[in-house]
Each structure stands twice: as C-alpha cells, then as structure tokens.
C-alpha cells in the first residue's frame, strides 16, 4: 500500500501537537527502536513521538489519517514477533510516557491505568495495598498496554486465567482519531457486540489503547511452591494431566529442562535448590487457608512421586520461592545471552504437551538444530526456542524455517493454536493464515477494514 512520506511540514505539525522534546527525527532515533526482541526484523520509522494524553494520541491519529501516514504503536518493545516494528516507516508512537496509575478503587477492586505502566511496577503497587493483579507473564518489564494487546497469560493462568479475564474497560483511539470508551467498573456486561474483546489481542492493529480499567483480586495470604525433579521432560509433563485430574488447582504449573535452568542460574548468579535432574516441574499453590494449601500440595506430591519423580522439594518461605520463580522468569534472557534465537509459542491440549515435546527432540536430530523449551505445562502453552549457535546465516535460516514449519504443522495436527500469548504480528502470519483458513481470515480482514479502512495503524501485521 502507498503511504505519504513525512515532510518538514508534517514534522512541524507533530511538534505543535506535542513539543520538541517528545518528537525525535529519523537520524536521532536509537537503533533499539528499529526492532523488538526478535532482532532479525528491523525497520526504522521516519519519526518517533511520545504522547502523554489521550487527546494527543487522538490529534496524532487525525493528522495521520488525513495525511495517509502509517502509525506503529510501541511499548517497551519486549515482543517476539515484530509487532512493534515500523515496517512501513512513518510514525512510531511510543506509549511509555503514558505511565500513570490513574486510580486504584479499593471498594470496586479495580484500577485505572495508562498503557505505558510497567507490569512489575503495577504489581508492586497493588500488592502493597493488599491486592493482586493475577496475569503474570515472564517479561515483567512489559507494559500493561502491551499485555492487553497480546492477551498475555503467564505463570498463574491455570488458576486465574489470562489478561482478557481482567480487562473491565478501555479508552481507545481509533485510526481516524475518534475516541471511544468500552466497559467500565461493572462486573457484568452484555451490551451488544464486544468491541473491547476485539481490541484485546489485536496487537495495535485496530486502535490505540490509552486507558485501561483492570480487575484486582484480594492478595492470597499464603503461598507455597513445589520443585519436582524428573528423569526426563516427557516424564515430567506426562504427569501434568494426572495432577489436574486429581481435582486440585495449582496457581501455576511450569516446566523446564536442566540445560536451560543452568543457563538461567549462570545468568542470574544465583544458586538454585537443585540442578541435578534432567527436567523439572514447578507447582505453585496459593490461598488463605494453610491447611487447604497443604492438603493440595500433598496430593500433588503423591501424584508426582507415583509418576517417578526423584523427590519433591517444598519452598515455603518467600526467599526460597523468590529464587525459584526469579530463575524461571529469567529463562528466556539466559537463552538470549548465549545465542541468537527464534521462538515458537504454540498452545496444544494439555494431554498433548508431552507428545509435542518429544516431537521437538526428534526435530533436533532431524535438522541438526538445537531446540530448548520451557513454558506453561498447566495450560498447554509451550515456549520453544531454536538456537543459531555458530551456524552461518544461510544455514540457520534454512534449518530454522524447516523446524518452524514442522512445529506449526504438528500443532495443527494436535488441534492446537499458533500462539498462546505472544501474538502473531509478522513472524507468525503465514502460520496463522494456514491455521484459520480463508473464511476466518476474510472475517479478520473485514474487521481490520472496518476499524482501519486506510490501513494506517500497524500495517502489515497479523492479517
């Protein structure tokens, strides 16, 4: 699609809307803003802006619509699919200056925030007040806006659900600059088509979210973590359906392999309770009743031991639990520190996770490419990483493409989905299109065209 290039007059208009300090020209834009965590996809915008209010975003979008200039929204750039990369140049709109926690309503158990609020800062704030925001993705430096636009899940999804389950309302600037509001502090809402649910997970292709109303829950009084070593990852993950069938609901069920665990402990410089086993499950339980939690973890421990776990280590202090979960949260950063990589974020039925992991091990041998994985065994969401190591670019690209093709084909065969929580953007478009087929793809493109007939908002992504 043809777009207009940024002119000197356009720059003057944008400076008038914002100010000199919040408008950066192409020659002054740091290389970091040309890519997200998927560093192989790079493109510079013509200009970068940092609005602070909904009205400023609205004025920018009205101007961009009038001038037919593409706009790419971006938070902290922690995505893994190229979603925040300005592939058509134009305007890169940073939301990171929109970082106010506007309100925490303790009576209604809600919070209203701007999209640039960092997840870990928000979590700490509400925790200090005795509340919890349950979505807990591994990348704590991501913005809440980014979490909403990818429908992030994380390590508490088994019990608490994903981001979509905690969004009560939004303020949205449409591609033409119009401002709409959805939902609010209400607990229930059955008022027509859910525009809000279309925006959640839309990766900035339908509108720019400028305020979010989120649901909070009371902070559980007790928490406990089990670290469970196994002889193989297949054996560990194969135990998960039996844990679920035991009618206990852990807060989270995570899996990881020894090699990734050791990389994370080296990366953090921290000792881990045990690193002797080839594979591990992490189980967390929380609640207000200590006896009830103990009853659940005892059942889970028995199930694991019956399925050949080496042992069951109990972490019942904040310090021990922090070491375990900090290490789990650092797994991706540890892999990135040792090799260039690519990611597959498939989700499959829980009883198929072990089979899928075994399939990845076969692919390693078949394509001579290292694949390492960890993820959310409790909800079937696997994070699988192909590592370039010392391969030359041509060999890496060829082998990686072959592995990715087979991983996504296997996911379709198992009735899984392309992405559990990291989105589609550019990197996974072909796999999404193969997965959903022409009818659904046509519906999605129709939705995109209704919101954005000029295709100026994050063009080239998802559909």
Tab-separated table of C-alpha atoms in Angstrom:
chain	number	residue	atom	x	y	z
A	1	UNK	CA	0.000	0.000	0.000
A	2	UNK	CA	1.241	3.507	-0.831
A	3	UNK	CA	1.708	5.923	2.061
A	4	UNK	CA	2.876	9.505	2.163
A	5	UNK	CA	6.372	10.259	3.391
A	6	UNK	CA	6.917	12.535	6.365
A	7	UNK	CA	7.636	16.085	5.232
A	8	UNK	CA	9.113	19.092	7.008
A	9	UNK	CA	5.595	20.476	7.345
A	10	UNK	CA	4.420	17.186	8.933
A	11	UNK	CA	7.206	17.426	11.494
A	12	UNK	CA	6.132	20.955	12.384
A	13	UNK	CA	2.530	19.791	12.896
A	14	UNK	CA	3.637	16.947	15.184
A	15	UNK	CA	5.848	19.298	17.199
A	16	UNK	CA	2.867	21.624	17.534
A	17	UNK	CA	0.710	18.755	18.852
A	18	UNK	CA	3.422	17.596	21.272
A	19	UNK	CA	6.677	19.557	21.710
A	20	UNK	CA	10.326	19.366	20.616
A	21	UNK	CA	11.324	17.073	23.479
A	22	UNK	CA	8.780	14.421	22.517
A	23	UNK	CA	9.436	14.292	18.778
A	24	UNK	CA	12.563	12.501	17.530
A	25	UNK	CA	13.690	12.634	13.903
A	26	UNK	CA	14.949	9.606	11.991
A	27	UNK	CA	18.642	10.485	12.286
A	28	UNK	CA	18.368	10.702	16.078
A	29	UNK	CA	16.367	7.513	16.680
A	30	UNK	CA	18.306	4.871	18.609
A	31	UNK	CA	18.795	1.517	16.874
A	32	UNK	CA	16.886	-0.189	19.702
A	33	UNK	CA	13.667	1.266	18.285
A	34	UNK	CA	14.193	-0.431	14.922
A	35	UNK	CA	13.343	-3.865	16.307
A	36	UNK	CA	11.798	-5.692	19.229
A	37	UNK	CA	13.246	-8.770	20.964
A	38	UNK	CA	13.053	-10.592	17.621
A	39	UNK	CA	16.106	-8.656	16.470
A	40	UNK	CA	16.250	-10.083	12.939
A	41	UNK	CA	13.244	-7.956	11.877
A	42	UNK	CA	14.453	-4.358	11.615
A	43	UNK	CA	12.960	-1.167	10.217
A	44	UNK	CA	13.368	2.459	11.251
A	45	UNK	CA	10.429	4.874	11.462
A	46	UNK	CA	10.667	8.294	9.861
A	47	UNK	CA	9.822	9.937	13.158
A	48	UNK	CA	9.198	8.857	16.754
A	49	UNK	CA	6.751	10.564	19.104
A	50	UNK	CA	5.882	10.246	22.798
A	51	UNK	CA	2.339	11.386	23.607
A	52	UNK	CA	1.230	11.692	27.221
A	53	UNK	CA	-2.549	12.016	26.905
A	54	UNK	CA	-5.466	10.523	25.031
A	55	UNK	CA	-6.128	13.868	23.363
A	56	UNK	CA	-2.591	13.998	21.985
A	57	UNK	CA	-2.940	10.476	20.569
A	58	UNK	CA	-6.278	11.481	19.039
A	59	UNK	CA	-4.776	14.548	17.372
A	60	UNK	CA	-1.869	12.499	16.002
A	61	UNK	CA	-4.206	9.877	14.539
A	62	UNK	CA	-6.472	12.509	12.972
A	63	UNK	CA	-3.424	14.046	11.364
A	64	UNK	CA	-2.022	10.678	10.226
A	65	UNK	CA	-5.399	9.722	8.772
A	66	UNK	CA	-5.684	12.992	6.888
A	67	UNK	CA	-2.132	12.658	5.533
A	68	UNK	CA	-2.254	8.869	4.977
A	69	UNK	CA	0.829	8.213	7.109
A	70	UNK	CA	1.300	4.823	8.846
A	71	UNK	CA	1.485	4.721	12.653
A	72	UNK	CA	3.043	1.910	14.695
A	73	UNK	CA	2.236	1.807	18.447
A	74	UNK	CA	5.033	0.604	20.722
A	75	UNK	CA	5.503	-0.002	24.431
A	76	UNK	CA	8.825	-1.231	25.822
A	77	UNK	CA	9.459	-3.394	22.745
A	78	UNK	CA	9.618	-6.744	24.561
A	79	UNK	CA	7.610	-8.582	21.894
A	80	UNK	CA	8.969	-11.546	19.967
A	81	UNK	CA	7.082	-11.312	16.668
A	82	UNK	CA	7.960	-7.891	15.233
A	83	UNK	CA	4.664	-6.340	16.329
A	84	UNK	CA	6.204	-3.032	17.468
A	85	UNK	CA	8.453	-2.574	14.432
A	86	UNK	CA	7.577	0.218	11.972
A	87	UNK	CA	7.802	-1.930	8.845
A	88	UNK	CA	6.247	0.833	6.704
A	89	UNK	CA	8.308	3.606	8.346
A	90	UNK	CA	6.037	6.585	9.140
A	91	UNK	CA	5.344	7.405	12.796
A	92	UNK	CA	6.467	5.256	15.723
A	93	UNK	CA	4.117	6.154	18.603
A	94	UNK	CA	5.639	5.308	21.991
A	95	UNK	CA	3.178	4.790	24.835
A	96	UNK	CA	5.884	4.634	27.503
A	97	UNK	CA	5.311	8.244	28.608
A	98	UNK	CA	1.659	7.382	29.294
A	99	UNK	CA	2.657	5.688	32.522
A	100	UNK	CA	0.275	6.936	35.197
A	101	UNK	CA	-1.684	4.734	37.565
A	102	UNK	CA	-4.748	6.955	37.453
A	103	UNK	CA	-6.796	5.333	40.196
A	104	UNK	CA	-6.988	2.307	42.451
A	105	UNK	CA	-10.573	1.817	43.604
A	106	UNK	CA	-10.435	-0.433	46.668
A	107	UNK	CA	-14.220	-0.595	47.025
A	108	UNK	CA	-14.769	-1.899	43.497
A	109	UNK	CA	-11.483	-3.859	43.309
A	110	UNK	CA	-10.431	-2.048	40.144
A	111	UNK	CA	-7.542	0.034	38.864
A	112	UNK	CA	-7.432	2.524	36.001
A	113	UNK	CA	-4.064	2.886	34.282
A	114	UNK	CA	-2.446	4.338	31.212
A	115	UNK	CA	-0.985	1.797	28.768
A	116	UNK	CA	2.683	2.619	29.471
A	117	UNK	CA	2.557	1.456	33.093
A	118	UNK	CA	5.159	-1.293	33.598
A	119	UNK	CA	3.723	-4.604	34.801
A	120	UNK	CA	6.157	-5.118	37.673
A	121	UNK	CA	5.626	-1.569	38.970
A	122	UNK	CA	1.875	-2.004	38.879
A	123	UNK	CA	2.042	-5.403	40.575
A	124	UNK	CA	4.173	-3.993	43.402
A	125	UNK	CA	1.815	-1.047	43.902
A	126	UNK	CA	-1.338	-3.147	44.196
A	127	UNK	CA	0.456	-5.768	46.325
A	128	UNK	CA	1.395	-3.075	48.826
A	129	UNK	CA	-2.321	-2.298	49.171
A	130	UNK	CA	-3.201	-5.959	49.771
A	131	UNK	CA	-4.402	-6.770	46.237
A	132	UNK	CA	-3.128	-8.851	43.356
A	133	UNK	CA	-3.252	-8.387	39.596
A	134	UNK	CA	-3.158	-12.060	38.555
A	135	UNK	CA	-1.755	-12.040	34.966
A	136	UNK	CA	1.922	-12.908	35.412
A	137	UNK	CA	3.856	-13.187	32.110
A	138	UNK	CA	7.575	-13.839	32.369
A	139	UNK	CA	8.560	-10.427	30.959
A	140	UNK	CA	7.845	-8.150	33.911
A	141	UNK	CA	9.253	-5.085	32.137
A	142	UNK	CA	6.469	-5.172	29.544
A	143	UNK	CA	3.761	-2.518	29.637
A	144	UNK	CA	0.185	-3.234	30.607
A	145	UNK	CA	-0.889	-1.917	27.209
A	146	UNK	CA	1.348	-4.468	25.523
A	147	UNK	CA	-0.047	-7.193	27.766
A	148	UNK	CA	-3.592	-6.269	26.766
A	149	UNK	CA	-2.815	-6.099	23.057
A	150	UNK	CA	-1.241	-9.580	23.095
A	151	UNK	CA	-3.623	-11.016	25.705
A	152	UNK	CA	-0.648	-12.087	27.809
A	153	UNK	CA	-1.099	-15.080	30.076
A	154	UNK	CA	1.798	-16.130	32.226
A	155	UNK	CA	2.549	-18.354	35.163
A	156	UNK	CA	-0.710	-18.017	37.112
A	157	UNK	CA	-3.058	-18.726	34.208
A	158	UNK	CA	-4.020	-22.226	35.369
A	159	UNK	CA	-5.937	-20.858	38.342
A	160	UNK	CA	-6.576	-17.227	37.462
A	161	UNK	CA	-6.830	-17.014	33.676
A	162	UNK	CA	-5.229	-14.526	31.267
A	163	UNK	CA	-5.235	-10.770	30.689
A	164	UNK	CA	-8.591	-10.812	28.891
A	165	UNK	CA	-10.214	-12.020	32.118
A	166	UNK	CA	-9.077	-8.869	33.967
A	167	UNK	CA	-9.888	-6.097	31.496
A	168	UNK	CA	-13.111	-4.367	32.530
A	169	UNK	CA	-12.945	-1.288	30.346
A	170	UNK	CA	-10.811	0.688	27.927
A	171	UNK	CA	-10.434	4.064	26.328
A	172	UNK	CA	-9.434	3.602	22.683
A	173	UNK	CA	-8.324	5.982	19.964
A	174	UNK	CA	-9.428	4.671	16.578
A	175	UNK	CA	-7.292	5.054	13.431
A	176	UNK	CA	-9.336	8.098	12.373
A	177	UNK	CA	-8.688	9.783	15.731
A	178	UNK	CA	-12.142	9.220	17.223
A	179	UNK	CA	-12.177	8.276	20.916
A	180	UNK	CA	-14.432	5.519	22.260
A	181	UNK	CA	-14.911	4.004	25.710
A	182	UNK	CA	-15.831	0.401	26.429
A	183	UNK	CA	-16.924	-1.281	29.637
A	184	UNK	CA	-16.080	0.252	32.993
A	185	UNK	CA	-16.176	-0.779	36.631
A	186	UNK	CA	-19.126	-3.095	36.092
A	187	UNK	CA	-18.710	-6.786	36.852
A	188	UNK	CA	-21.088	-7.938	34.090
A	189	UNK	CA	-21.680	-6.539	30.630
A	190	UNK	CA	-23.816	-7.968	27.838
A	191	UNK	CA	-24.371	-4.784	25.864
A	192	UNK	CA	-24.078	-5.544	22.182
A	193	UNK	CA	-21.007	-6.695	20.279
A	194	UNK	CA	-17.858	-6.683	22.419
A	195	UNK	CA	-15.583	-4.138	20.773
A	196	UNK	CA	-13.376	-4.493	23.824
A	197	UNK	CA	-12.734	-8.172	23.171
A	198	UNK	CA	-11.774	-7.398	19.580
A	199	UNK	CA	-9.179	-4.891	20.779
A	200	UNK	CA	-7.685	-7.309	23.345
A	201	UNK	CA	-5.107	-9.378	21.478
A	202	UNK	CA	-5.301	-7.187	18.350
A	203	UNK	CA	-1.610	-6.174	18.572
A	204	UNK	CA	-2.242	-2.496	17.892
A	205	UNK	CA	-3.865	-3.065	14.503
A	206	UNK	CA	-7.387	-1.841	15.355
A	207	UNK	CA	-6.947	1.011	17.825
A	208	UNK	CA	-4.561	2.589	20.321
A	209	UNK	CA	-5.498	1.874	23.931
A	210	UNK	CA	-4.956	4.961	26.078
A	211	UNK	CA	-6.611	3.925	29.368
A	212	UNK	CA	-7.379	0.505	30.837
A	213	UNK	CA	-9.672	-0.424	33.724
A	214	UNK	CA	-8.433	-3.641	35.324
A	215	UNK	CA	-9.924	-6.050	37.820
A	216	UNK	CA	-7.989	-6.791	41.002
A	217	UNK	CA	-8.382	-9.636	43.500
A	218	UNK	CA	-7.502	-9.779	47.208
A	219	UNK	CA	-3.929	-10.904	47.779
A	220	UNK	CA	-3.820	-14.551	48.980
A	221	UNK	CA	-2.413	-14.824	52.484
A	222	UNK	CA	-0.368	-17.970	51.889
A	223	UNK	CA	1.702	-19.334	49.012
A	224	UNK	CA	3.856	-22.413	48.565
A	225	UNK	CA	5.955	-23.779	45.707
A	226	UNK	CA	6.949	-27.349	44.872
A	227	UNK	CA	10.100	-28.050	42.853
A	228	UNK	CA	9.879	-31.544	41.414
A	229	UNK	CA	12.787	-33.212	39.558
A	230	UNK	CA	12.215	-35.917	36.920
A	231	UNK	CA	14.369	-38.176	34.793
A	232	UNK	CA	13.047	-36.653	31.552
A	233	UNK	CA	10.919	-33.758	30.378
A	234	UNK	CA	8.465	-36.153	28.773
A	235	UNK	CA	8.009	-37.868	32.129
A	236	UNK	CA	7.564	-34.561	33.934
A	237	UNK	CA	4.994	-33.160	31.510
A	238	UNK	CA	3.236	-36.509	31.272
A	239	UNK	CA	2.424	-36.132	34.965
A	240	UNK	CA	0.532	-32.848	34.482
A	241	UNK	CA	-2.831	-34.324	33.314
A	242	UNK	CA	-2.828	-36.551	36.396
A	243	UNK	CA	-2.250	-33.539	38.646
A	244	UNK	CA	-5.198	-31.788	37.004
A	245	UNK	CA	-7.341	-34.944	37.234
A	246	UNK	CA	-6.629	-35.129	40.975
A	247	UNK	CA	-9.127	-32.240	41.298
A	248	UNK	CA	-6.616	-29.781	42.698
A	249	UNK	CA	-5.985	-26.445	41.015
A	250	UNK	CA	-2.429	-25.160	41.350
A	251	UNK	CA	-1.849	-21.470	40.740
A	252	UNK	CA	0.655	-22.441	38.064
A	253	UNK	CA	2.380	-25.480	36.576
A	254	UNK	CA	5.649	-24.758	34.776
A	255	UNK	CA	8.240	-26.986	33.142
A	256	UNK	CA	11.917	-26.549	32.331
A	257	UNK	CA	14.941	-28.598	31.331
A	258	UNK	CA	18.297	-28.794	33.091
A	259	UNK	CA	20.316	-27.062	30.356
A	260	UNK	CA	18.022	-24.018	30.346
A	261	UNK	CA	17.935	-23.991	34.145
A	262	UNK	CA	21.742	-23.954	34.355
A	263	UNK	CA	21.894	-21.138	31.822
A	264	UNK	CA	19.488	-19.128	33.992
A	265	UNK	CA	21.422	-19.719	37.212
A	266	UNK	CA	24.637	-18.631	35.466
A	267	UNK	CA	22.863	-15.593	34.036
A	268	UNK	CA	21.472	-14.539	37.443
A	269	UNK	CA	24.459	-15.632	39.507
A	270	UNK	CA	22.129	-17.335	41.967
A	271	UNK	CA	22.164	-20.800	43.462
A	272	UNK	CA	19.111	-22.976	42.751
A	273	UNK	CA	17.768	-25.557	45.223
A	274	UNK	CA	18.558	-28.463	42.881
A	275	UNK	CA	20.149	-28.743	39.426
A	276	UNK	CA	20.884	-32.479	39.295
A	277	UNK	CA	17.847	-33.708	37.357
A	278	UNK	CA	17.274	-33.576	33.566
A	279	UNK	CA	13.851	-31.911	33.951
A	280	UNK	CA	11.618	-30.168	36.480
A	281	UNK	CA	8.052	-29.248	37.201
A	282	UNK	CA	7.276	-26.155	39.256
A	283	UNK	CA	3.940	-26.118	41.045
A	284	UNK	CA	2.629	-23.162	42.997
A	285	UNK	CA	-0.356	-23.098	45.331
A	286	UNK	CA	-1.894	-20.062	46.995
A	287	UNK	CA	-4.904	-19.266	49.155
A	288	UNK	CA	-5.974	-18.054	52.562
A	289	UNK	CA	-6.199	-21.395	54.349
A	290	UNK	CA	-2.855	-23.017	55.197
A	291	UNK	CA	-4.381	-26.430	55.820
A	292	UNK	CA	-6.207	-26.382	52.492
A	293	UNK	CA	-2.984	-25.484	50.664
A	294	UNK	CA	-1.089	-28.241	52.456
A	295	UNK	CA	-3.784	-30.754	51.540
A	296	UNK	CA	-3.499	-29.798	47.859
A	297	UNK	CA	0.279	-29.902	47.717
A	298	UNK	CA	0.345	-33.279	49.463
A	299	UNK	CA	-1.974	-34.685	46.796
A	300	UNK	CA	0.191	-33.168	44.049
A	301	UNK	CA	3.364	-34.517	45.653
A	302	UNK	CA	1.900	-38.015	45.862
A	303	UNK	CA	0.872	-37.901	42.193
A	304	UNK	CA	4.370	-36.834	41.162
A	305	UNK	CA	6.121	-39.478	43.258
A	306	UNK	CA	3.802	-42.125	41.843
A	307	UNK	CA	4.945	-40.975	38.393
A	308	UNK	CA	8.644	-41.479	39.152
A	309	UNK	CA	9.634	-38.025	40.376
A	310	UNK	CA	13.038	-38.105	42.055
A	311	UNK	CA	11.784	-36.135	45.014
A	312	UNK	CA	9.554	-33.195	45.964
A	313	UNK	CA	11.224	-30.062	47.320
A	314	UNK	CA	8.974	-27.717	49.276
A	315	UNK	CA	9.679	-23.972	49.176
A	316	UNK	CA	7.546	-22.427	51.882
A	317	UNK	CA	9.400	-19.192	52.550
A	318	UNK	CA	9.298	-16.026	50.477
A	319	UNK	CA	13.075	-16.153	49.976
A	320	UNK	CA	13.089	-19.708	48.606
A	321	UNK	CA	10.111	-19.065	46.390
A	322	UNK	CA	11.637	-15.865	45.034
A	323	UNK	CA	14.801	-17.728	43.992
A	324	UNK	CA	12.796	-20.373	42.153
A	325	UNK	CA	10.434	-18.017	40.353
A	326	UNK	CA	13.106	-15.418	39.592
A	327	UNK	CA	15.055	-18.184	37.905
A	328	UNK	CA	12.004	-19.313	35.965
A	329	UNK	CA	11.409	-15.724	34.877
A	330	UNK	CA	14.998	-15.404	33.596
A	331	UNK	CA	14.994	-18.455	31.310
A	332	UNK	CA	14.455	-16.531	28.081
A	333	UNK	CA	17.020	-13.854	28.910
A	334	UNK	CA	19.512	-16.609	29.716
A	335	UNK	CA	18.998	-18.235	26.302
A	336	UNK	CA	19.310	-14.876	24.533
A	337	UNK	CA	22.609	-14.315	26.313
A	338	UNK	CA	24.188	-17.391	24.716
A	339	UNK	CA	22.729	-17.419	21.195
A	340	UNK	CA	20.592	-15.688	18.597
A	341	UNK	CA	17.241	-17.442	18.625
A	342	UNK	CA	13.743	-17.725	17.239
A	343	UNK	CA	10.592	-18.683	19.114
A	344	UNK	CA	7.588	-20.920	18.684
A	345	UNK	CA	4.746	-20.078	21.089
A	346	UNK	CA	2.234	-22.811	20.303
A	347	UNK	CA	-0.520	-23.958	22.613
A	348	UNK	CA	-1.849	-27.518	22.467
A	349	UNK	CA	-4.304	-29.548	24.574
A	350	UNK	CA	-2.744	-30.304	27.945
A	351	UNK	CA	-2.708	-34.045	27.325
A	352	UNK	CA	-0.671	-33.482	24.150
A	353	UNK	CA	2.159	-31.432	25.671
A	354	UNK	CA	4.411	-34.413	26.384
A	355	UNK	CA	3.944	-35.740	22.835
A	356	UNK	CA	4.765	-32.317	21.406
A	357	UNK	CA	7.929	-32.004	23.473
A	358	UNK	CA	9.061	-35.464	22.344
A	359	UNK	CA	8.418	-34.349	18.748
A	360	UNK	CA	10.720	-31.349	19.221
A	361	UNK	CA	13.520	-33.621	20.388
A	362	UNK	CA	13.144	-35.647	17.192
A	363	UNK	CA	13.349	-32.417	15.170
A	364	UNK	CA	16.658	-31.542	16.825
A	365	UNK	CA	18.209	-34.717	15.469
A	366	UNK	CA	16.499	-34.437	12.099
A	367	UNK	CA	17.524	-30.839	11.349
A	368	UNK	CA	20.725	-30.612	13.426
A	369	UNK	CA	19.449	-27.538	15.236
A	370	UNK	CA	19.378	-27.030	18.984
A	371	UNK	CA	15.857	-26.550	20.397
A	372	UNK	CA	15.289	-25.621	24.017
A	373	UNK	CA	11.966	-25.189	25.731
A	374	UNK	CA	10.087	-24.216	28.842
A	375	UNK	CA	6.602	-22.976	29.458
A	376	UNK	CA	3.212	-23.337	30.998
A	377	UNK	CA	2.502	-27.052	31.246
A	378	UNK	CA	-0.728	-26.358	33.114
A	379	UNK	CA	-2.383	-24.645	30.140
A	380	UNK	CA	-0.547	-26.329	27.265
A	381	UNK	CA	1.445	-23.243	26.226
A	382	UNK	CA	4.970	-24.161	25.143
A	383	UNK	CA	7.775	-21.661	24.564
A	384	UNK	CA	10.208	-23.391	22.228
A	385	UNK	CA	13.408	-21.713	21.051
A	386	UNK	CA	15.629	-22.613	18.131
A	387	UNK	CA	19.239	-21.547	18.738
A	388	UNK	CA	21.535	-20.344	15.992
A	389	UNK	CA	24.734	-21.045	17.948
A	390	UNK	CA	27.653	-20.869	15.496
A	391	UNK	CA	25.714	-21.588	12.282
A	392	UNK	CA	26.193	-19.254	9.341
A	393	UNK	CA	23.203	-17.113	8.390
A	394	UNK	CA	22.134	-19.153	5.364
A	395	UNK	CA	22.266	-22.494	7.192
A	396	UNK	CA	20.493	-21.008	10.219
A	397	UNK	CA	17.656	-19.555	8.182
A	398	UNK	CA	17.160	-22.739	6.184
A	399	UNK	CA	17.147	-25.081	9.180
A	400	UNK	CA	15.117	-22.731	11.331
A	401	UNK	CA	12.408	-22.344	8.680
A	402	UNK	CA	12.197	-26.124	8.270
A	403	UNK	CA	11.852	-26.627	12.029
A	404	UNK	CA	9.238	-23.888	12.392
A	405	UNK	CA	7.192	-25.307	9.510
A	406	UNK	CA	7.124	-28.712	11.193
A	407	UNK	CA	6.387	-27.322	14.674
A	408	UNK	CA	3.347	-25.369	13.495
A	409	UNK	CA	2.145	-28.243	11.311
A	410	UNK	CA	2.346	-30.549	14.328
A	411	UNK	CA	0.405	-28.042	16.388
A	412	UNK	CA	-2.394	-28.030	13.783
A	413	UNK	CA	-2.378	-31.835	13.744
A	414	UNK	CA	-2.843	-31.846	17.527
A	415	UNK	CA	-5.696	-29.287	17.315
A	416	UNK	CA	-3.510	-26.620	18.873
A	417	UNK	CA	-3.113	-22.941	18.032
A	418	UNK	CA	-0.302	-20.806	16.631
A	419	UNK	CA	0.159	-18.568	19.673
A	420	UNK	CA	-0.696	-18.942	23.329
A	421	UNK	CA	0.188	-15.419	24.404
A	422	UNK	CA	2.919	-13.763	22.326
A	423	UNK	CA	0.807	-12.804	19.339
A	424	UNK	CA	1.198	-13.052	15.563
A	425	UNK	CA	2.481	-9.731	14.120
A	426	UNK	CA	4.858	-10.509	11.237
A	427	UNK	CA	6.768	-13.580	12.365
A	428	UNK	CA	3.749	-15.892	12.569
A	429	UNK	CA	1.441	-14.535	9.876
A	430	UNK	CA	1.873	-17.398	7.439
A	431	UNK	CA	1.240	-19.950	10.180
A	432	UNK	CA	-1.883	-18.162	11.417
A	433	UNK	CA	-3.270	-17.965	7.892
A	434	UNK	CA	-2.646	-21.673	7.350
A	435	UNK	CA	-4.240	-22.438	10.702
A	436	UNK	CA	-7.502	-20.471	10.423
A	437	UNK	CA	-8.216	-20.856	6.704
A	438	UNK	CA	-9.672	-18.389	4.176
A	439	UNK	CA	-13.114	-17.896	5.756
A	440	UNK	CA	-11.845	-16.784	9.165
A	441	UNK	CA	-9.038	-14.824	7.565
A	442	UNK	CA	-11.612	-12.988	5.461
A	443	UNK	CA	-13.620	-12.146	8.586
A	444	UNK	CA	-10.499	-10.835	10.315
A	445	UNK	CA	-9.581	-8.707	7.322
A	446	UNK	CA	-13.135	-7.392	7.250
A	447	UNK	CA	-12.819	-6.347	10.901
A	448	UNK	CA	-9.485	-4.657	10.176
A	449	UNK	CA	-11.023	-2.801	7.234
A	450	UNK	CA	-13.980	-1.635	9.349
A	451	UNK	CA	-11.711	-0.165	12.013
A	452	UNK	CA	-8.945	0.993	9.702
A	453	UNK	CA	-10.030	1.353	6.046
A	454	UNK	CA	-6.824	3.232	5.200
A	455	UNK	CA	-4.686	0.507	6.792
A	456	UNK	CA	-2.517	3.094	8.540
A	457	UNK	CA	-2.418	1.530	12.023
A	458	UNK	CA	0.388	-1.016	12.445
A	459	UNK	CA	0.085	-2.106	8.805
A	460	UNK	CA	1.341	-5.497	7.664
A	461	UNK	CA	0.739	-7.216	10.993
A	462	UNK	CA	-1.448	-10.272	11.784
A	463	UNK	CA	-3.830	-10.220	8.786
